[in-house]
PDB file of C-alpha atoms in Angstrom:
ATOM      1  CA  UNK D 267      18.686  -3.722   1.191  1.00 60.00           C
ATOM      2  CA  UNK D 268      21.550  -6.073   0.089  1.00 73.00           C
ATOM      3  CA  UNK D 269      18.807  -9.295  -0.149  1.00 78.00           C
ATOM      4  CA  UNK D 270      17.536 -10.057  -3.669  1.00 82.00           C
ATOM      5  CA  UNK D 271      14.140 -10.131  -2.039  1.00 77.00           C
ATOM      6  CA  UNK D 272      14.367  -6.456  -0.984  1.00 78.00           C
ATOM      7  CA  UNK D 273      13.850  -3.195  -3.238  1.00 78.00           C
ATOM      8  CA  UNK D 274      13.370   0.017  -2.552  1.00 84.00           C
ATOM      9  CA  UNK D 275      10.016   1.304  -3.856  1.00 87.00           C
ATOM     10  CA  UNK D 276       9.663   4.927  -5.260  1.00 89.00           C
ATOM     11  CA  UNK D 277       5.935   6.642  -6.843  1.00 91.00           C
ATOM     12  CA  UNK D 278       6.119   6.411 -10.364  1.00 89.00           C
ATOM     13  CA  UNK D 279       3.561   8.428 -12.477  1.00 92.00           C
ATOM     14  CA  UNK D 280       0.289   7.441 -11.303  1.00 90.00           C
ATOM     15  CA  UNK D 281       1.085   6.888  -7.451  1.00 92.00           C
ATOM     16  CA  UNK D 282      -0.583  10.294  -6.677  1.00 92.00           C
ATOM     17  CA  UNK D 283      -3.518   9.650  -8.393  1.00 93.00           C
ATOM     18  CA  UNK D 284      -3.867   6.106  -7.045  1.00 91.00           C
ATOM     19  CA  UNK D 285      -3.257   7.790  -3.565  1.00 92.00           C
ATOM     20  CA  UNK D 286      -5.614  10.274  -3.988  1.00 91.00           C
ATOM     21  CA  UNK D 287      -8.318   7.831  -4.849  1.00 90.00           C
ATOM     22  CA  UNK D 288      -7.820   5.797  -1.507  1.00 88.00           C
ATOM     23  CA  UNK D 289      -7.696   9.339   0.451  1.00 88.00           C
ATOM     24  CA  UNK D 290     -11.063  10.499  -1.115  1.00 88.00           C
ATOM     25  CA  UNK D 291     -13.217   7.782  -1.651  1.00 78.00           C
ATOM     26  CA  UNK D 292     -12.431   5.366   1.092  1.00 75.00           C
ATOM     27  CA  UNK D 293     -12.461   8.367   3.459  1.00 78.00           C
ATOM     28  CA  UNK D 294      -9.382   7.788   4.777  1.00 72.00           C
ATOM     29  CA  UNK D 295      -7.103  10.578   7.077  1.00 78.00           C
ATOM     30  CA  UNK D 296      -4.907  10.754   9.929  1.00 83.00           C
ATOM     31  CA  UNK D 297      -2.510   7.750  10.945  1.00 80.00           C
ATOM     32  CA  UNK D 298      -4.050   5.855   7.589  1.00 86.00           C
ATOM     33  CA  UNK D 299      -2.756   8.301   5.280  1.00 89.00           C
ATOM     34  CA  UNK D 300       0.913   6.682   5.653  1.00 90.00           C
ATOM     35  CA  UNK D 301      -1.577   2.907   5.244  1.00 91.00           C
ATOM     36  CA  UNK D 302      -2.969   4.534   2.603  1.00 91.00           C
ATOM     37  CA  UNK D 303       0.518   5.821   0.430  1.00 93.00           C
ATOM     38  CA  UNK D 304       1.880   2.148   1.143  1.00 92.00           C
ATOM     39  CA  UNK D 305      -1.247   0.555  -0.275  1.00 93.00           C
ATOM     40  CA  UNK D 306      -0.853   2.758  -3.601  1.00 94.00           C
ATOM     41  CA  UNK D 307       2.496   2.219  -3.981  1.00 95.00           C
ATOM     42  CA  UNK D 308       1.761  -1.975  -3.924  1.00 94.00           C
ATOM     43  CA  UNK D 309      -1.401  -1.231  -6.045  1.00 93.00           C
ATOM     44  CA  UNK D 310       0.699   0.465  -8.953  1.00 94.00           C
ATOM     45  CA  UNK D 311       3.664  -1.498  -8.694  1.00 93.00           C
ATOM     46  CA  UNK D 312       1.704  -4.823  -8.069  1.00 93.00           C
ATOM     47  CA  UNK D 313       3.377  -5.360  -4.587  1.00 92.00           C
ATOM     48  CA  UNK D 314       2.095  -8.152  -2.320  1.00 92.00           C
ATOM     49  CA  UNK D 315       2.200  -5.756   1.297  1.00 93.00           C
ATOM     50  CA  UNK D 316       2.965  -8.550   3.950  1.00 92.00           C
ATOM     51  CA  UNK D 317       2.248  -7.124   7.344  1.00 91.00           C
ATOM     52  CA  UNK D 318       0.158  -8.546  10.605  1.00 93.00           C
ATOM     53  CA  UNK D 319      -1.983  -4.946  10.212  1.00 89.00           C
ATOM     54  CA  UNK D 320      -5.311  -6.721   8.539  1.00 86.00           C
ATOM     55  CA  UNK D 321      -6.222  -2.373   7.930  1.00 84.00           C
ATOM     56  CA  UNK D 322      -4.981  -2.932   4.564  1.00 85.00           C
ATOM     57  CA  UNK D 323      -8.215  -4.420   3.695  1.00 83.00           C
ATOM     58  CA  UNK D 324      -9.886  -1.764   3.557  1.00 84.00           C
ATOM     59  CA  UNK D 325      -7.488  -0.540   0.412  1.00 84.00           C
ATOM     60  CA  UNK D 326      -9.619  -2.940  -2.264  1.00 81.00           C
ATOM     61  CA  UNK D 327      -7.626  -4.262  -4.726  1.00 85.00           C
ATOM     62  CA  UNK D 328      -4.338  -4.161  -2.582  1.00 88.00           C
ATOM     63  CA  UNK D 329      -2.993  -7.834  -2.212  1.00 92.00           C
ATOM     64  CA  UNK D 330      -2.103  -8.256   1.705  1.00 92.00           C
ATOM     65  CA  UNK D 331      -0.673 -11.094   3.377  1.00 93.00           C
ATOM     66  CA  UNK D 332      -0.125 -11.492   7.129  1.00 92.00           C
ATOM     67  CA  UNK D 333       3.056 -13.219   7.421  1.00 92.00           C
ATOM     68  CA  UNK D 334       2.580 -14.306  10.962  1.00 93.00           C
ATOM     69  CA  UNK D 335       0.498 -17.437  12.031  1.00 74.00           C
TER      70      UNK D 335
END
């Protein structure tokens, strides 16, 4: 966490909301829940997620970029 690249990011006042949205409508439950609360927190805060998981697509309007080649 000591990298000016890295922050620690916490829900601010419309993560649940967000969240809930991704839950309900995109049907999601089980092990994409946790996909699911990471995708809202990069929607609301307008995070980039960069991970080789390509589920994140299915959270529209989520910016994802696999860093590996």
């Amino acid at each position: 966490m000591s990298l000016p690249t890295v922050r620690a990011v916490v829900p601010g006042h419309g993560h649940w909301a967000i969240w809930h949205i991704l839950l309900v409508q995109r049907g999601t439950c089980g092990n994409l829940t946790t996909d699911a609360h990471i995708a809202a927190l990069a929607l609301e805060h307008g995070y980039t997620i960069y991970c080789p998981d390509h589920g994140f697509g299915r959270f529209g309007g989520a910016r994802h970029v696999d860093p590996l080649p």
